[in-house]
XYZ file of C-alpha atoms in Angstrom:
344
model
C -14.900 11.698 3.787
C -16.978 8.532 4.198
C -17.172 7.202 7.777
C -19.571 4.376 8.499
C -18.665 2.126 11.362
C -15.597 1.325 13.491
C -14.006 -2.002 14.409
C -10.601 -2.612 16.000
C -8.606 -5.792 15.569
C -5.826 -6.583 17.975
C -2.560 -7.295 16.241
C -1.378 -10.848 15.865
C 2.123 -12.222 16.041
C 3.171 -14.931 13.647
C 6.403 -16.919 13.991
C 7.763 -18.873 11.062
C 10.348 -21.541 11.991
C 10.111 -23.963 9.025
C 7.849 -24.865 6.140
C 6.007 -27.308 8.358
C 5.133 -24.857 11.155
C 1.501 -23.744 11.154
C 0.439 -20.099 11.346
C -1.508 -18.985 14.395
C -3.487 -15.807 14.203
C -5.150 -14.182 17.181
C -7.904 -11.680 16.689
C -9.724 -9.864 19.417
C -13.045 -8.120 18.962
C -14.651 -5.678 21.385
C -18.151 -6.064 22.729
C -19.945 -3.423 20.697
C -20.283 -3.784 16.898
C -17.567 -2.005 14.978
C -15.283 -2.228 11.910
C -11.524 -2.398 12.373
C -8.895 -0.202 10.950
C -9.547 -1.785 7.566
C -6.121 -3.291 7.130
C -4.988 -5.262 10.166
C -2.103 -6.603 8.074
C 0.156 -8.941 9.990
C 3.835 -9.360 9.311
C 4.904 -12.970 9.079
C 7.586 -12.622 11.723
C 8.257 -12.544 15.437
C 8.013 -9.335 17.436
C 10.464 -6.790 15.950
C 13.479 -5.592 17.871
C 13.797 -1.834 17.593
C 17.000 -0.007 16.726
C 17.881 3.480 17.879
C 16.667 6.039 15.278
C 19.232 7.685 13.044
C 19.209 11.287 14.238
C 20.358 12.648 10.902
C 17.352 11.271 9.023
C 14.959 10.623 11.931
C 14.460 7.063 10.745
C 12.132 4.655 12.503
C 13.166 1.107 11.730
C 13.735 -2.273 13.276
C 16.606 -4.733 13.203
C 16.871 -7.240 10.336
C 15.919 -10.824 11.126
C 18.626 -13.545 11.242
C 19.748 -14.714 7.816
C 18.738 -18.288 8.639
C 15.099 -17.251 8.844
C 14.965 -14.561 6.174
C 14.860 -14.995 2.422
C 17.728 -13.039 0.885
C 16.218 -9.700 -0.168
C 18.468 -9.306 -3.203
C 17.092 -12.610 -4.469
C 13.559 -11.365 -3.833
C 14.181 -8.338 -6.036
C 15.204 -10.573 -8.930
C 12.346 -13.008 -8.451
C 10.295 -13.658 -11.578
C 7.149 -11.558 -11.437
C 3.705 -13.041 -12.084
C 2.225 -12.431 -15.516
C -1.263 -12.647 -16.926
C -0.424 -16.180 -18.071
C -0.314 -17.207 -14.413
C -3.969 -16.267 -14.008
C -6.003 -18.426 -16.370
C -9.782 -17.983 -16.557
C -11.871 -20.128 -14.239
C -15.343 -19.007 -15.263
C -17.004 -17.412 -18.260
C -17.726 -13.849 -17.111
C -16.815 -11.433 -19.921
C -17.191 -7.699 -19.243
C -18.890 -5.593 -21.883
C -17.685 -2.197 -20.654
C -16.476 -0.138 -23.591
C -12.907 1.027 -23.261
C -11.827 -1.826 -21.010
C -8.415 -3.223 -21.923
C -8.112 -6.739 -23.297
C -5.766 -7.571 -20.416
C -8.468 -6.559 -17.939
C -11.133 -8.567 -19.757
C -8.958 -11.642 -19.465
C -8.195 -10.975 -15.803
C -11.852 -10.456 -14.936
C -12.615 -13.921 -16.206
C -10.590 -14.999 -13.216
C -12.326 -12.739 -10.705
C -14.676 -9.860 -11.418
C -13.432 -7.995 -8.325
C -10.248 -7.154 -10.240
C -9.970 -3.395 -10.814
C -6.409 -3.105 -12.102
C -2.754 -3.938 -11.600
C -0.140 -2.542 -9.189
C 3.624 -2.541 -9.756
C 6.653 -0.975 -8.061
C 10.014 -1.530 -9.731
C 12.708 -3.001 -7.512
C 10.191 -4.898 -5.377
C 7.979 -7.952 -5.632
C 4.940 -5.670 -5.896
C 3.615 -6.749 -9.292
C 0.095 -8.014 -8.654
C -3.485 -7.816 -9.873
C -5.442 -5.362 -7.732
C -8.772 -6.465 -6.325
C -11.461 -4.271 -4.821
C -12.918 -5.412 -1.529
C -16.555 -6.402 -2.179
C -17.871 -4.830 1.036
C -20.012 -6.662 3.595
C -20.394 -10.235 2.365
C -23.464 -12.297 3.119
C -23.146 -16.103 3.328
C -23.420 -18.147 0.134
C -23.115 -15.242 -2.296
C -20.086 -16.521 -4.177
C -17.511 -15.747 -1.479
C -18.048 -18.630 0.918
C -20.487 -19.707 3.573
C -19.687 -17.091 6.231
C -20.490 -13.418 6.751
C -17.426 -11.203 6.295
C -17.333 -7.514 7.174
C -16.067 -4.969 4.684
C -12.365 -4.560 3.955
C -11.585 -7.973 5.436
C -12.235 -10.559 2.694
C -9.028 -10.358 0.625
C -7.004 -9.927 3.786
C -6.908 -13.744 3.865
C -8.249 -14.866 0.456
C -6.495 -15.234 -2.866
C -7.574 -14.294 -6.364
C -9.512 -17.585 -6.583
C -11.490 -16.654 -3.442
C -9.808 -19.489 -1.580
C -8.419 -19.040 1.940
C -4.794 -17.929 1.892
C -3.133 -16.414 4.939
C -1.136 -13.804 3.004
C -4.251 -12.784 1.088
C -4.063 -10.452 -1.899
C -3.367 -6.784 -2.576
C -6.740 -5.040 -2.416
C -8.373 -1.627 -2.639
C -10.753 -0.176 -0.064
C -14.342 -1.072 -0.932
C -15.392 2.593 -0.766
C -12.961 3.732 -3.467
C -13.885 4.485 -7.083
C -11.254 3.636 -9.716
C -13.385 3.298 -12.835
C -13.227 4.703 -16.350
C -14.596 8.176 -15.485
C -11.671 10.044 -13.942
C -13.958 12.793 -12.649
C -15.637 10.213 -10.412
C -12.463 8.501 -9.203
C -11.709 8.882 -5.505
C -9.272 11.667 -4.663
C -7.304 9.144 -2.611
C -7.096 5.458 -3.562
C -6.223 3.363 -0.481
C -4.636 -0.057 -1.037
C -3.854 -2.655 1.640
C -1.447 -5.598 1.734
C 0.313 -7.862 4.217
C 3.887 -7.097 5.260
C 5.164 -10.624 4.584
C 8.600 -11.670 5.801
C 9.442 -13.301 2.448
C 8.869 -9.971 0.671
C 5.605 -10.917 -1.037
C 2.496 -8.719 -0.996
C 3.741 -5.441 0.580
C 6.701 -7.033 2.382
C 9.262 -5.303 0.161
C 8.017 -1.852 1.171
C 10.351 -2.269 4.137
C 13.201 -1.400 1.740
C 12.088 2.230 1.906
C 12.297 2.655 5.663
C 15.321 0.416 6.264
C 17.438 2.326 3.746
C 16.194 5.812 2.885
C 18.523 6.024 -0.125
C 16.419 3.266 -1.712
C 13.757 5.846 -2.509
C 15.920 7.697 -5.025
C 16.211 4.603 -7.219
C 12.545 3.619 -6.957
C 10.307 6.687 -6.485
C 7.524 5.631 -8.871
C 4.410 3.490 -8.490
C 2.632 2.114 -11.557
C -1.102 1.596 -11.147
C -3.403 0.549 -13.979
C -7.176 0.606 -13.841
C -9.184 -1.688 -16.097
C -9.224 1.176 -18.586
C -5.980 3.150 -18.378
C -2.388 3.074 -17.122
C -1.292 5.646 -14.529
C 2.009 6.508 -12.888
C 2.376 7.992 -9.411
C 5.428 9.463 -7.692
C 5.955 8.764 -3.994
C 5.658 11.992 -2.032
C 6.116 10.836 1.555
C 6.018 7.836 3.879
C 5.670 7.443 7.615
C 4.721 5.166 10.508
C 1.347 5.830 12.114
C -1.188 4.165 14.380
C -3.565 1.497 13.101
C -5.835 1.688 16.153
C -9.476 2.609 15.693
C -9.249 5.318 18.356
C -6.395 7.193 16.673
C -6.962 10.835 15.790
C -5.663 10.163 12.258
C -7.962 7.662 10.573
C -6.161 7.691 7.242
C -8.192 4.710 5.987
C -11.379 6.810 6.152
C -10.011 9.604 3.956
C -10.705 8.505 0.378
C -12.867 11.454 -0.635
C -10.776 14.578 -0.107
C -13.275 16.918 -1.738
C -12.149 20.124 -0.053
C -8.777 21.821 0.145
C -9.066 21.671 3.936
C -9.464 17.876 3.984
C -6.771 17.408 1.338
C -4.212 19.578 3.117
C -4.953 18.011 6.496
C -4.315 14.540 5.104
C -1.072 15.459 3.318
C 0.294 17.592 6.146
C -0.437 14.944 8.754
C 1.620 12.377 6.846
C 4.406 14.883 6.215
C 4.490 15.767 9.898
C 5.804 12.267 10.678
C 7.578 11.536 7.400
C 10.846 9.617 7.436
C 12.232 11.356 4.347
C 11.580 14.723 2.742
C 11.429 13.889 -0.976
C 10.797 17.480 -2.048
C 8.017 16.362 -4.419
C 5.419 19.105 -4.840
C 1.831 18.215 -3.973
C -1.214 20.485 -4.080
C -4.979 20.264 -3.793
C -6.345 18.730 -6.999
C -3.647 16.062 -7.335
C -4.969 12.480 -7.416
C -3.507 10.553 -4.483
C -2.578 6.941 -3.793
C -1.971 5.515 -0.313
C -0.342 2.114 0.292
C -0.840 0.638 3.759
C 0.821 -2.304 5.506
C 1.763 -3.347 9.056
C 4.897 -1.983 10.698
C 4.973 -3.542 14.183
C 2.581 -5.821 16.029
C 3.743 -4.600 19.437
C 1.956 -1.252 19.111
C -0.335 -1.952 16.110
C 1.428 0.570 13.900
C 1.163 0.929 10.120
C 3.656 1.948 7.471
C 1.938 4.087 4.851
C 3.222 5.548 1.599
C 1.623 8.574 -0.027
C 2.005 9.097 -3.781
C 0.414 11.439 -6.293
C -0.471 10.927 -9.942
C 1.941 12.443 -12.462
C 1.012 15.846 -13.833
C 1.147 16.971 -17.458
C 4.781 17.322 -18.489
C 6.105 14.890 -15.891
C 7.631 11.695 -17.268
C 7.295 8.224 -15.754
C 10.707 6.962 -14.689
C 12.358 10.391 -14.895
C 12.535 11.938 -11.422
C 14.202 15.076 -12.797
C 10.919 15.879 -14.604
C 8.901 15.860 -11.367
C 7.700 19.202 -9.966
C 9.447 19.896 -6.667
C 9.164 22.305 -3.794
C 12.602 23.763 -4.450
C 12.987 26.166 -1.481
C 12.137 23.289 0.861
C 14.271 20.629 -0.766
C 17.343 22.835 -1.205
C 17.514 23.310 2.547
C 17.324 19.575 3.132
C 20.002 18.688 0.579
C 22.654 20.109 2.877
C 21.509 17.926 5.793
C 20.642 14.667 4.056
C 23.499 12.577 2.642
C 21.375 10.317 0.434
C 19.513 13.313 -0.985
C 22.756 15.188 -1.613
C 24.306 12.240 -3.466
C 21.189 11.917 -5.622
C 21.215 15.562 -6.688
C 24.941 15.519 -7.308
C 24.337 12.690 -9.803
C 21.482 14.618 -11.426
C 23.609 17.710 -11.893
């Protein structure tokens, strides 16, 4: 577990009234030097109004925004996804790494911080994945200002130009290279929870309607060298404050069974849905992080694990499950019961 320095960023509230309204972002820094919870992702919306939790499923959610201010989510799901043709080269860098895919070579002509591609079916998540470059000194190819680690692509696009919604990016401390033995046990990826569904905005589907999980339980993540599939194990709402006792963003290297089990069990303790997916020490993990509510600086995080030998991408029936646990929950969970009735 790699812990270096701590910074907290107060949450900001953004209201979008029309295309001509400007975005105001407030950030507050404390007196002593620190690094924030690395993903102070801000939802492009007004302060959420909370609904009463559903006791049957223990759901934490908030009320939908008025239709006049919200892009229709069904239209978002059918929106044309970006392709490699949308990202034409802007400079002549050509990687020489053996084993790198031709797609990645082309993408890295655009930006050599690109480390892969992330996709989740049924959402707008279909983006190149960049790795945060770490602490940035002025005039080093990223602009004229110093930027602390895990903050650059929070508000910069793939062209390294300022863009409020930023880009999907991986924690700068993670390893996702060609040597799988050196890859981080837990890849942590951050993205804004945008009201129009872009970036990680569509992840709200999972906590607004728990049955959505059963149709879209897989995450597809490619490195520059290989394609991987992950199955979502659990998701929950947790604190994004620097003084929280669960600093999930600092848990990339889960080298011991104790660290691994602590991380998994802490997420499962607050999970919104018991998926029944089996997870054990040695599985490669993926964590997606986005904002949940500005009012209390909370985060929505999704935990997934890489598919094991014998498991098939897109086929949930092939996934290893904790059967004694899930069989008990089938009786109490309507969406889970309907799913298994279809399977059988």
